Coordinates of C-alpha atoms and ligand atoms in Angstrom, one line a residue:
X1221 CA 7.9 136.0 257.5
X1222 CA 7.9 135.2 254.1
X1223 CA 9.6 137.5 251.8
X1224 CA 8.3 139.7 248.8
X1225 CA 10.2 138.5 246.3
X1226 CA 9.2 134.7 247.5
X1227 CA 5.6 135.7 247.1
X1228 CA 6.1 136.8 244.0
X1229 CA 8.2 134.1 242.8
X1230 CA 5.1 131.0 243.8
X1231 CA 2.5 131.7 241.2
X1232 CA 5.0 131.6 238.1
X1233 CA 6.3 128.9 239.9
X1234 CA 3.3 127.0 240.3
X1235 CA 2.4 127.3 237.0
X1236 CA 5.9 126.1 235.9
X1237 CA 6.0 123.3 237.8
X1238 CA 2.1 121.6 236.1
X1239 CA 2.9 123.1 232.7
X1240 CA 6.2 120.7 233.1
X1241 CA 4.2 117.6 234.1
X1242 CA 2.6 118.4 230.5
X1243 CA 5.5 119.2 228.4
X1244 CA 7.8 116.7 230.2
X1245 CA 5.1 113.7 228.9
X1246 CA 5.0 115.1 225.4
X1247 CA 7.1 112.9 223.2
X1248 CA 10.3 114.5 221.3
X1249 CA 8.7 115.4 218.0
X1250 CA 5.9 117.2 220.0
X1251 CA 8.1 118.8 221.9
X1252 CA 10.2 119.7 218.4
X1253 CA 7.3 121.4 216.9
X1254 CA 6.5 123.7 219.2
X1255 CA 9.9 124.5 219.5
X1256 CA 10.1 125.1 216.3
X1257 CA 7.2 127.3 216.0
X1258 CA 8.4 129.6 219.1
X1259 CA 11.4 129.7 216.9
X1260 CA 9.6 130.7 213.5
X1261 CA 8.2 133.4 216.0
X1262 CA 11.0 134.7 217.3
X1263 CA 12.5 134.7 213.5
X1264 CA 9.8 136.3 211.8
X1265 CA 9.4 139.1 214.7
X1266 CA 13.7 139.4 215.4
X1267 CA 13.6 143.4 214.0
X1268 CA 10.8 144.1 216.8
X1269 CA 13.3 142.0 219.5
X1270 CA 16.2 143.5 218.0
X1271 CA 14.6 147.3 218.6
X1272 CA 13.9 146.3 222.5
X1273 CA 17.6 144.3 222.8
X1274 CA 19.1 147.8 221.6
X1275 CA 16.8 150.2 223.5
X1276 CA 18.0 148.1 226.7
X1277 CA 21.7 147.4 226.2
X1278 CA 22.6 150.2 223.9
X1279 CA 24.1 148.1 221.5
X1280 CA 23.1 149.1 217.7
X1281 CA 20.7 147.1 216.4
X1282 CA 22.8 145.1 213.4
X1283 CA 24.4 143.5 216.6
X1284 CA 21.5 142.3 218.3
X1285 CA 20.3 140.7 215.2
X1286 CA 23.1 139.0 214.6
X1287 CA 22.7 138.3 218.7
X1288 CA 19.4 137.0 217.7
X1289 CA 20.1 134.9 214.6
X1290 CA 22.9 133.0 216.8
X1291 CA 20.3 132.5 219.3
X1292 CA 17.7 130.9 216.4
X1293 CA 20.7 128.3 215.1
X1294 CA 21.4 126.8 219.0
X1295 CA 17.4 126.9 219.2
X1296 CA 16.6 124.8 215.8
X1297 CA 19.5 122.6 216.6
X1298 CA 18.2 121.8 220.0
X1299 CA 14.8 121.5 218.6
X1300 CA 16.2 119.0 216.1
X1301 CA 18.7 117.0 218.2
X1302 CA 17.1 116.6 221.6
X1303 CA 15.4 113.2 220.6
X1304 CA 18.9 111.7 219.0
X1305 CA 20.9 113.0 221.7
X1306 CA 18.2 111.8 225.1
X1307 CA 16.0 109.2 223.8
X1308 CA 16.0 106.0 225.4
X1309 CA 19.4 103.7 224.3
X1310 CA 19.7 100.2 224.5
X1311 CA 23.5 99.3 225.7
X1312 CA 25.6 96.3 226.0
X1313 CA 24.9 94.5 229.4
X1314 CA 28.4 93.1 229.8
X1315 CA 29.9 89.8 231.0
X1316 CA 28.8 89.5 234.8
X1317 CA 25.4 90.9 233.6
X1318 CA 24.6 88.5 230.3
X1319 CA 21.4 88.1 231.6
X1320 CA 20.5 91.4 232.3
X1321 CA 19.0 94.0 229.4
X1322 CA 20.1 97.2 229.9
X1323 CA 18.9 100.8 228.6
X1324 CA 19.3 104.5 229.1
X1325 CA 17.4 107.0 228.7
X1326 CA 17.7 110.8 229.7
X1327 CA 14.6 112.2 231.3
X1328 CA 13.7 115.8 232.4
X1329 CA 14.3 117.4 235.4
X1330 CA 11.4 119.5 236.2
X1331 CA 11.7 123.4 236.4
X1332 CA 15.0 124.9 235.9
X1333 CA 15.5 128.2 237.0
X1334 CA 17.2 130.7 234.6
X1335 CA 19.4 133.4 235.6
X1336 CA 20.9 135.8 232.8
X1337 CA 23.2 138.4 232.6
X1338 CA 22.4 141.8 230.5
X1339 CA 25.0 141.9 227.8
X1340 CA 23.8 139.6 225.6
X1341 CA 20.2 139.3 226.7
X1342 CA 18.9 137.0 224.5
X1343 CA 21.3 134.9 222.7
X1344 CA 23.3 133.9 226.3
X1345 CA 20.0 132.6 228.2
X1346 CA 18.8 130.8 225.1
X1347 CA 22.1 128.9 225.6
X1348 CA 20.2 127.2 229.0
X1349 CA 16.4 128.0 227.8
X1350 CA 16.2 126.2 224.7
X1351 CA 18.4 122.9 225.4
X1352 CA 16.6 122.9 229.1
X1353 CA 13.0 122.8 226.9
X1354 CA 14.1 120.6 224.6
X1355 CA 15.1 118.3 226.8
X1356 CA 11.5 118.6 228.5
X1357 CA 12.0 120.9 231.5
X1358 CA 8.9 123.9 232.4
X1359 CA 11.9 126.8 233.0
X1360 CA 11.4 129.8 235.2
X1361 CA 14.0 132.5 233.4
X1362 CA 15.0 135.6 235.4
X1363 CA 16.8 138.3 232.9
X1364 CA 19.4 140.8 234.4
X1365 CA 17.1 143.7 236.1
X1366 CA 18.8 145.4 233.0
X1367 CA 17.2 143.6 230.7
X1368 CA 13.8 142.3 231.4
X1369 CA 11.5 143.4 228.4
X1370 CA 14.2 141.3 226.6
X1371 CA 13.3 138.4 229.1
X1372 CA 9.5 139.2 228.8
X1373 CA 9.0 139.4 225.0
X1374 CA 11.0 135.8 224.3
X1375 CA 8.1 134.4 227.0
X1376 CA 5.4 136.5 225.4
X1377 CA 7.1 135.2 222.1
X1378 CA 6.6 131.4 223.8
X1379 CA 2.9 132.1 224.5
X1380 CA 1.2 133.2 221.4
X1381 CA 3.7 130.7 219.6
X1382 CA 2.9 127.6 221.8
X1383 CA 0.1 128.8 224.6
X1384 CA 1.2 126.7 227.4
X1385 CA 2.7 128.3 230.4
X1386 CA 6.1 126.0 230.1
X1387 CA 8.3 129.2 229.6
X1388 CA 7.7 131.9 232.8
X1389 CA 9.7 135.2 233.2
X1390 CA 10.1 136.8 236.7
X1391 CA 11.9 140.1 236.5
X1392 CA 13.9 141.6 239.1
X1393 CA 17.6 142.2 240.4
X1394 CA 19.5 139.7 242.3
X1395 CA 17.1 139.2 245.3
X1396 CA 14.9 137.4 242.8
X1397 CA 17.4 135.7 241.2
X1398 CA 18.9 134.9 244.9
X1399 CA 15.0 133.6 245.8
X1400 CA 15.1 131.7 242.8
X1401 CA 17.8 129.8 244.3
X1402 CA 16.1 128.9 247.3
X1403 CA 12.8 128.4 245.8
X1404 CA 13.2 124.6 245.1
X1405 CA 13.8 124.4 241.3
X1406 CA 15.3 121.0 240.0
X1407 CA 18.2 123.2 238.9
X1408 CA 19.7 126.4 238.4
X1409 CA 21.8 127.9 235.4
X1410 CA 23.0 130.6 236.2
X1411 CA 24.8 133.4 233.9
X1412 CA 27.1 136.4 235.3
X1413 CA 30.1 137.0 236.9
X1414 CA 31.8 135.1 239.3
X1415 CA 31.3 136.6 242.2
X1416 CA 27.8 136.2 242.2
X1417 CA 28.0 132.7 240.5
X1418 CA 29.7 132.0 243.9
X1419 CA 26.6 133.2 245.6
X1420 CA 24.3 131.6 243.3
X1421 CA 26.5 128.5 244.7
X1422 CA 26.0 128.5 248.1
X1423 CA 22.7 129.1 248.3
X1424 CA 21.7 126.2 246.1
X1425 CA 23.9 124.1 248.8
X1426 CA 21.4 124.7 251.1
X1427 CA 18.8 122.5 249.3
X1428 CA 21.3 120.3 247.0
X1429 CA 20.2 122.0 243.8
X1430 CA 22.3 121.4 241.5
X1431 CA 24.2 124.2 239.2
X1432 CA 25.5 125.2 235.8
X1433 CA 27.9 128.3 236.2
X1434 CA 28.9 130.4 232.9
X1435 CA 31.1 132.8 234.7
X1436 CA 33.3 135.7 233.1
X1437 CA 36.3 135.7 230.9
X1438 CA 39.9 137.0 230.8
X1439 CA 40.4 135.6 227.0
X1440 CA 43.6 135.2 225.5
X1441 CA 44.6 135.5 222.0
X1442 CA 48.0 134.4 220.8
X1443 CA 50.0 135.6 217.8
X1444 CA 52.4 133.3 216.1
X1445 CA 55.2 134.5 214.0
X1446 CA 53.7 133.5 211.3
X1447 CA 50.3 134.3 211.3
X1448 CA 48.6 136.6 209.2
X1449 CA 49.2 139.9 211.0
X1450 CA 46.5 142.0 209.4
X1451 CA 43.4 138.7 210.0
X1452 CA 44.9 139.1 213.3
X1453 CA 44.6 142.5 214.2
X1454 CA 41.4 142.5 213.0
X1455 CA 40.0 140.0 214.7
X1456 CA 41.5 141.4 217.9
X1457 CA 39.5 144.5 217.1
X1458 CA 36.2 143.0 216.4
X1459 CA 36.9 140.5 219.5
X1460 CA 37.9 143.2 222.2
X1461 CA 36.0 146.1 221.1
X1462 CA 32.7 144.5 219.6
X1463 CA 29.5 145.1 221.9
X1464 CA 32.2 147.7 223.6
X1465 CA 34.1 144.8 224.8
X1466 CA 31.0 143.4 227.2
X1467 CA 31.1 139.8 225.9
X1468 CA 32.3 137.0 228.1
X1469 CA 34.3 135.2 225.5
X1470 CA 36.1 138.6 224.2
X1471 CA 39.6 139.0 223.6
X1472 CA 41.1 140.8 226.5
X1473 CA 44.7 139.9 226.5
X1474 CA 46.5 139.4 223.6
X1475 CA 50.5 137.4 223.6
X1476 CA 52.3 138.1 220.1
X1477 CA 55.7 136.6 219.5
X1478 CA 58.7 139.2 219.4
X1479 CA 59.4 139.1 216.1
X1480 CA 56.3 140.4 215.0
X1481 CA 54.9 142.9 217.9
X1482 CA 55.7 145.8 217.2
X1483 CA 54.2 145.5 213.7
X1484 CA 51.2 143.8 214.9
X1485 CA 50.9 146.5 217.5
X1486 CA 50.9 149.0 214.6
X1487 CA 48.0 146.9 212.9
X1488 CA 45.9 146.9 215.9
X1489 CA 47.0 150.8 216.7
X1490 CA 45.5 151.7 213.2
X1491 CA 42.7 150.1 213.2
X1492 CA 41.7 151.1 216.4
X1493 CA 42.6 155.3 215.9
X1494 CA 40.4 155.0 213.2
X1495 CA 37.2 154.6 214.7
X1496 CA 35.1 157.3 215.0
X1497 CA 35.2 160.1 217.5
X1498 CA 32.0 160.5 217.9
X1499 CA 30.4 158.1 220.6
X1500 CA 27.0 157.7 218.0
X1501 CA 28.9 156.6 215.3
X1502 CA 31.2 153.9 216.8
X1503 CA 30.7 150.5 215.9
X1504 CA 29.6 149.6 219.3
X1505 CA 27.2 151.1 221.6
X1506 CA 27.4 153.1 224.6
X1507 CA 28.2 150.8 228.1
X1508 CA 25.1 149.1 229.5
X1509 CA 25.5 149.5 232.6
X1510 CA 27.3 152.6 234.5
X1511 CA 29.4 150.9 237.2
X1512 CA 31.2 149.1 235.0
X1513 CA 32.8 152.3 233.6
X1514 CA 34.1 152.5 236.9
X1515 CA 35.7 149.1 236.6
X1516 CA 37.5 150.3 233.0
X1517 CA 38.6 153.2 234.5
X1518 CA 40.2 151.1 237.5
X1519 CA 42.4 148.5 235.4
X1520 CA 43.4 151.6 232.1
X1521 CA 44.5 153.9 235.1
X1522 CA 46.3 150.7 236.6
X1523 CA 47.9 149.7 233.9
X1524 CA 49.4 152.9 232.7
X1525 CA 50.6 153.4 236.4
X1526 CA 52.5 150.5 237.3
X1527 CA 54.4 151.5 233.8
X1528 CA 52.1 150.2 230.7
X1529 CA 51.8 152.4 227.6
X1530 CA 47.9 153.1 225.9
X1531 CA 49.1 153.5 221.7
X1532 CA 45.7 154.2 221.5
X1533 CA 43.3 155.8 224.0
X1534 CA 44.0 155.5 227.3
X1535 CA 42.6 157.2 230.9
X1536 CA 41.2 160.1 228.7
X1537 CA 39.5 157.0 226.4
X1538 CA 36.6 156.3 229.0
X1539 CA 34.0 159.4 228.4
X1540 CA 30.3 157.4 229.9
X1541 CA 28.5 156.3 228.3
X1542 CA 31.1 155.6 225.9
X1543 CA 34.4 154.2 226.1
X1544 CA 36.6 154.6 222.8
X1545 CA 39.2 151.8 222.1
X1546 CA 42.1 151.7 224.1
X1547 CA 45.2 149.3 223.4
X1548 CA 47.6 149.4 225.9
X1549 CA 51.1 147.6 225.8
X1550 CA 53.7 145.9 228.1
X1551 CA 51.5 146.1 230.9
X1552 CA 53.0 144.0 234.1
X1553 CA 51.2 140.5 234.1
X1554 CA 49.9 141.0 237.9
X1555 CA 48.5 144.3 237.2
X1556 CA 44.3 144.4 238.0
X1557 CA 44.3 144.8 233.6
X1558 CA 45.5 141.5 233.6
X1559 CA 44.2 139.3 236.2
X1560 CA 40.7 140.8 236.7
X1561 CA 37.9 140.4 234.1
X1562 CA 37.8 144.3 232.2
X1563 CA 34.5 144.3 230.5
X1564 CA 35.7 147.1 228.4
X1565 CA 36.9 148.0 224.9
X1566 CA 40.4 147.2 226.0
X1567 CA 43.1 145.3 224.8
X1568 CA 46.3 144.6 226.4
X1569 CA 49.3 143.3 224.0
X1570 CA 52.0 142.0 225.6
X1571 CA 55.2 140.2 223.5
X1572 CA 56.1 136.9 224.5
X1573 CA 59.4 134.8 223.8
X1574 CA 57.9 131.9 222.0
X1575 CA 54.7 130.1 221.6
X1576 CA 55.8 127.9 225.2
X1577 CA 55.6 131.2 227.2
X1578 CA 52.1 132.3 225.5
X1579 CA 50.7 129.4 226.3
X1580 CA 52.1 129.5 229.8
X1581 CA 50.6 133.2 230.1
X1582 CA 47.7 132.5 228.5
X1583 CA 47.0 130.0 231.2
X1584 CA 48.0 132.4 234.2
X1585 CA 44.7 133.4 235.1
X1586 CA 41.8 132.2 237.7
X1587 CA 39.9 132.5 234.5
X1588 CA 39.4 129.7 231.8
X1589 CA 36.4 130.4 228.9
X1590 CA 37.6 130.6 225.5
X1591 CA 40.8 131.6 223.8
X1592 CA 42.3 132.1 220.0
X1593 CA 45.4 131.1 218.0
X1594 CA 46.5 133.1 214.7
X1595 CA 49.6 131.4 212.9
X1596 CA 49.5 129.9 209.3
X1597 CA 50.6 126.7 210.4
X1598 CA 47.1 125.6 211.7
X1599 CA 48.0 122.0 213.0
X1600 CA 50.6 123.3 215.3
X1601 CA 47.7 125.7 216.2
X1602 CA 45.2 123.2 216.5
X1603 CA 48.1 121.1 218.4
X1604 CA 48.6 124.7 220.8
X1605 CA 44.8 125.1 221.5
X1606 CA 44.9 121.4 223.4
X1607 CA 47.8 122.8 225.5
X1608 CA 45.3 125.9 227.0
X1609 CA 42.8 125.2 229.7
X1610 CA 40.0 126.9 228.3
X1611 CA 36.3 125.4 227.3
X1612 CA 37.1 126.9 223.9
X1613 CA 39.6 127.8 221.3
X1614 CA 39.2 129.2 218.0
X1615 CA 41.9 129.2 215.5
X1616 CA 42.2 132.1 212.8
X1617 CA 39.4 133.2 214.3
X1618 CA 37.8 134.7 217.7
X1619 CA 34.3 133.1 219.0
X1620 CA 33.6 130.5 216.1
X1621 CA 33.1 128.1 218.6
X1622 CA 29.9 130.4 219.9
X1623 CA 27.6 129.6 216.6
X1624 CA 28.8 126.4 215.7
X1625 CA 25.5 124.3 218.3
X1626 CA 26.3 121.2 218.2
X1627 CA 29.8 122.2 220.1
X1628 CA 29.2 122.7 223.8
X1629 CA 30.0 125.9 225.4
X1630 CA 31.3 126.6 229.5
X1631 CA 34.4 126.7 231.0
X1632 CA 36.9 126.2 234.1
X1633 CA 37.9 127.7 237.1
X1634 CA 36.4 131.3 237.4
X1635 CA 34.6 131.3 234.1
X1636 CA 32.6 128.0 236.4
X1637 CA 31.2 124.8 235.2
X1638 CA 28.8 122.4 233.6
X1639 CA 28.2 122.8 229.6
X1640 CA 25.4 124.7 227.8
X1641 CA 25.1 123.9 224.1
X1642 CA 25.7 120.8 221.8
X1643 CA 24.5 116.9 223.1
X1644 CA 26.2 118.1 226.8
X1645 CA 24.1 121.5 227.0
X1646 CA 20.7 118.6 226.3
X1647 CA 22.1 116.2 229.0
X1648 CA 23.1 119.0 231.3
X1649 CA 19.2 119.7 232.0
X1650 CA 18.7 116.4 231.7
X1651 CA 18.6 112.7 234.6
X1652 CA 20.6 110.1 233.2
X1653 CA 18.2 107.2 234.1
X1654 CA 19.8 103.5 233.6
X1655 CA 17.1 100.7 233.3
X1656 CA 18.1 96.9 233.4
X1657 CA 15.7 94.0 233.0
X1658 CA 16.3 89.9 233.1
X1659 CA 16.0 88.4 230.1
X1660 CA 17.0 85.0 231.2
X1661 CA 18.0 83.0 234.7
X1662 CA 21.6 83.6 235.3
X1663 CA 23.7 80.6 234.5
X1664 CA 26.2 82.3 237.5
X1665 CA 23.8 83.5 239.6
X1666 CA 25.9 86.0 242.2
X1667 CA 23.3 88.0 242.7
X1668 CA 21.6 86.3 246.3
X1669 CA 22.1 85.6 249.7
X1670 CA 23.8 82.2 250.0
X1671 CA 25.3 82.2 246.6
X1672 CA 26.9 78.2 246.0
X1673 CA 30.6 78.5 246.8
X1674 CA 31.2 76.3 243.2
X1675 CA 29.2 78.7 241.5
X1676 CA 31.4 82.0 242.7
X1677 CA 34.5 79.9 242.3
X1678 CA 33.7 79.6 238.4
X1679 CA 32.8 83.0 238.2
X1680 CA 36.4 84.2 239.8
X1681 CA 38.4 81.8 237.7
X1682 CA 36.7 83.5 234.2
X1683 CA 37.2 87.1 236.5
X1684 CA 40.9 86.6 236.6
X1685 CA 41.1 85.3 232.8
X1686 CA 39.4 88.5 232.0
X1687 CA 41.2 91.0 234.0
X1688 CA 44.4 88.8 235.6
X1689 CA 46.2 87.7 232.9
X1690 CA 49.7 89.8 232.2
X1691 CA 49.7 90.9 235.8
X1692 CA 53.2 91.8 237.5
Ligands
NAD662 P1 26.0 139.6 237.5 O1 26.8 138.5 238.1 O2 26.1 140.9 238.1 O3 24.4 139.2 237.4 C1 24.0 138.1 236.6 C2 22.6 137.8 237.1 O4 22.6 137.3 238.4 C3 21.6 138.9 237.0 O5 20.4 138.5 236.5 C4 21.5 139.3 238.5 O6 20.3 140.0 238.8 C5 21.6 138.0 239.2 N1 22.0 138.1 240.6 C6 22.7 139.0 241.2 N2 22.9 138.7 242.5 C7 22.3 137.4 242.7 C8 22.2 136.5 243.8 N3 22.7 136.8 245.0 N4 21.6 135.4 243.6 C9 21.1 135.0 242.4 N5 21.2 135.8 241.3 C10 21.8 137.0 241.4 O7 26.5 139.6 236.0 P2 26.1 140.7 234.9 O8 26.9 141.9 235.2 O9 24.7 140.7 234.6 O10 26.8 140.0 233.6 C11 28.1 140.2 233.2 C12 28.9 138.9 233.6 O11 28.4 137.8 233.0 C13 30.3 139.0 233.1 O12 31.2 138.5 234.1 C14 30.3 138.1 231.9 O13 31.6 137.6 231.6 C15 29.4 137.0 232.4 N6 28.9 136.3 231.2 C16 29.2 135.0 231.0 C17 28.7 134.3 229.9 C18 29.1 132.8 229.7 O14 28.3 132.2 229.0 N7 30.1 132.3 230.4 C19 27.9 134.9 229.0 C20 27.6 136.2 229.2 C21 28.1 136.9 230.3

């Protein structure tokens, strides 16, 4: 028997898979201008997308503009760059292939399927939407189940702006994004934690499909002696409470050197205690989704147990829908707090003896997305950021990385694979297709059955002048 959620998966499917034999033909500038016009759409309208973004997530509505104008820059750069980055190439045919002409070219690959996540509904899918259209893929997108008016205005956005069905939402929790997986899209980029991006995994197996995972985060931020304690603490704030802690590449662990702790501690502490009381008025919104409170509550009531101390907030901090900020300190590094991914307005500080053993904590997790670096001396910082096995680092900073488009975006381990953004996000939905043609007869020709023994004996003697000579 044939599921529901099949069924209901086909038609949009169907319609994906001609409006991509359409779009997929239409050369890059055609394809540019009607992204750009879903874009001017989307611009002009962002206070009306904003409203529904905020009405579904809770977050106030300056944030899911500034969600939405992030979204427009990665969308106007993908618009703009897909034809430099994919058109066809022609590239240097080599030695043993003189005769040869040889091209590239990066072609579509059909319908991708789109599976998002609800925390930031528009501006993390448009990280696999817009550099899958550009590069000429039909995409079926399934938002988070809480978020799909989000999902459905950007396609209702895509058909007054351009007409053709090329965009298609299907809305539903994970059984449709799990049918999606199974329903024979050319690939699937999928958007949430890793747990389920495991899920999303295996299924795919089943059929080959192939997979870009943006899984969670357990971000570090590291505090030099020297850096600038009060950029510092601010930024820890913005990056570990912002959109009440609910973003992917948020700060959750922060390492600051001895010397300076306890006053950067103090910093953080008094920024922090002076937020609001009153769950309205916070600078953040309310938590999207109710079991994750659960999930907070878990790792503060953790933390404080196995002998960490909350300077701010703390168990009595988590009052759904709203969590207040909570900075807790010398928490143990195996404690849940630590290892597992919070989701929450929470920020452990820990000290550390030197920048060797932040890096080394930094890099003790399953977890690898983004990380920060705050120290005046920003060439050692620059120099520390290659040393962390992240996809991202910002230095004096948290999350520059996210609106900059032409840098690609994804991580490692836990936080999964494959790129979204930049010239990888375009080649990512993209078949690398390699073209040769002969442009002369081969004066060595290898290339047949019966080849002359002179003939290979030439070509070895200028193989091992090429690649021989200096052997030991
Ligand atoms: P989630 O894993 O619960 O769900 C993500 C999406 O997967 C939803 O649309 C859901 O319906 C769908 N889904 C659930 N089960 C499925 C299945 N078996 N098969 C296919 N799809 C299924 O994640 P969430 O709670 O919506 O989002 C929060 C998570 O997303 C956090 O871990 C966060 O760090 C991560 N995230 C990562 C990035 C990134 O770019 N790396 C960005 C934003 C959020």
């Amino acid at each position: 028997m044939v599921a529901t959620t099949e069924v209901r998966l086909q038609a949009p499917l169907a319609a994906a898979r001609r409006a991509a034999t359409w779009w997929g033909a239409l050369d890059f500038d055609e394809r540019r201008a009607r992204l750009l016009a879903w874009k001017r759409t989307v611009a002009a309208r962002s206070d009306e997308l904003a409203a529904v973004i905020s009405e579904e997530t809770g977050k106030p509505v300056g944030d899911a503009l500034l969600e939405i104008m992030l979204a427009v820059e990665h969308l106007d750069w993908a618009a703009r760059n897909a034809s430099r980055v994919l058109r066809r190439r022609r590239v240097r045919s080599g030695l043993l292939a003189a005769d040869q002409g040889a091209a590239l070219a990066y072609r579509p690959l059909g319908v991708i399927g789109v599976i998002g996540p609800w925390n930031y509904p528009v501006y993390t899918p448009m990280g696999s939407l817009s550099y899958a259209l550009a590069a000429g893929n039909a995409v079926v997108f399934k938002p988070s189940e809480h978020t799909p008016r989000t999902g459905q205005w950007l396609a209702e956005a895509w058909s007054s702006a351009v007409g053709e069905p090329v965009l298609q939402v299907v809305t539903g929790d994970g059984a449709v994004g799990a049918a999606l997986c199974a329903a024979g899209v050319d690939k699937v980029a999928f958007t949430g934690s890793a747990a389920t991006g495991r899920k999303v995994m295996a299924a795919c197996a089943q059929t080959l499909t192939p997979v870009v995972i943006e899984g969670g985060g357990k971000d570090a931020m590291i505090v030099a002696a020297d850096a600038d304690l009060d950029a510092a603490a601010k930024a820890a704030a913005f990056g570990g409470f912002g959109n009440a802690g609910q973003t992917c590449a948020g700060v959750e662990r922060v390492y600051v050197e001895r010397p300076v702790y306890r006053e950067f501690v103090d910093r953080l502490s008094a920024i922090a205690s002076a937020l609001p009381e009153d769950g309205d008025q916070l600078p953040y919104g309310r938590m999207t989704v109710p079991s994750q409170v659960d999930i907070v509550r878990r790792h503060i009531d953790d933390a404080v147990a196995r002998g960490g101390t909350a300077v701010v907030g703390g168990p009595e901090a988590v009052r759904p829908p709203y969590i207040f900020p909570v900075v807790l300190t010398d928490v143990p590094e195996d404690s849940a707090a630590m290892t597992e991914e919070t989701f929450g307005p929470t920020l452990v500080v820990n000290p550390v003896d030197d920048l060797d053993d932040a890096v080394r904590r930094a890099n003790a997790t399953t977890y690898g997305l983004a990380a920060s670096i705050f120290s005046r001396n920003r060439r050692e910082a620059v120099r520390l950021a290659a040393r962390l096995r992240t996809g991202a680092a910002s230095v004096n900073g948290v999350l520059g990385f996210a609106a900059v488009p032409a840098l690609p975006f994804g991580g490692v381990g836990d936080s999964g694979f494959g790129r979204i953004h930049g010239p990888d996000g375009l080649r990512e939905f993209s078949r690398a297709q390699s073209v040769t043609w002969q442009r002369f007869k081969a004066p060595l020709d290898l290339m047949r059955l019966g080849r002359d023994q002179a003939v290979l004996d030439r070509a070895v003697r200028v193989f091992r002048m090429r690649h021989a000579r200096g052997a030991k």
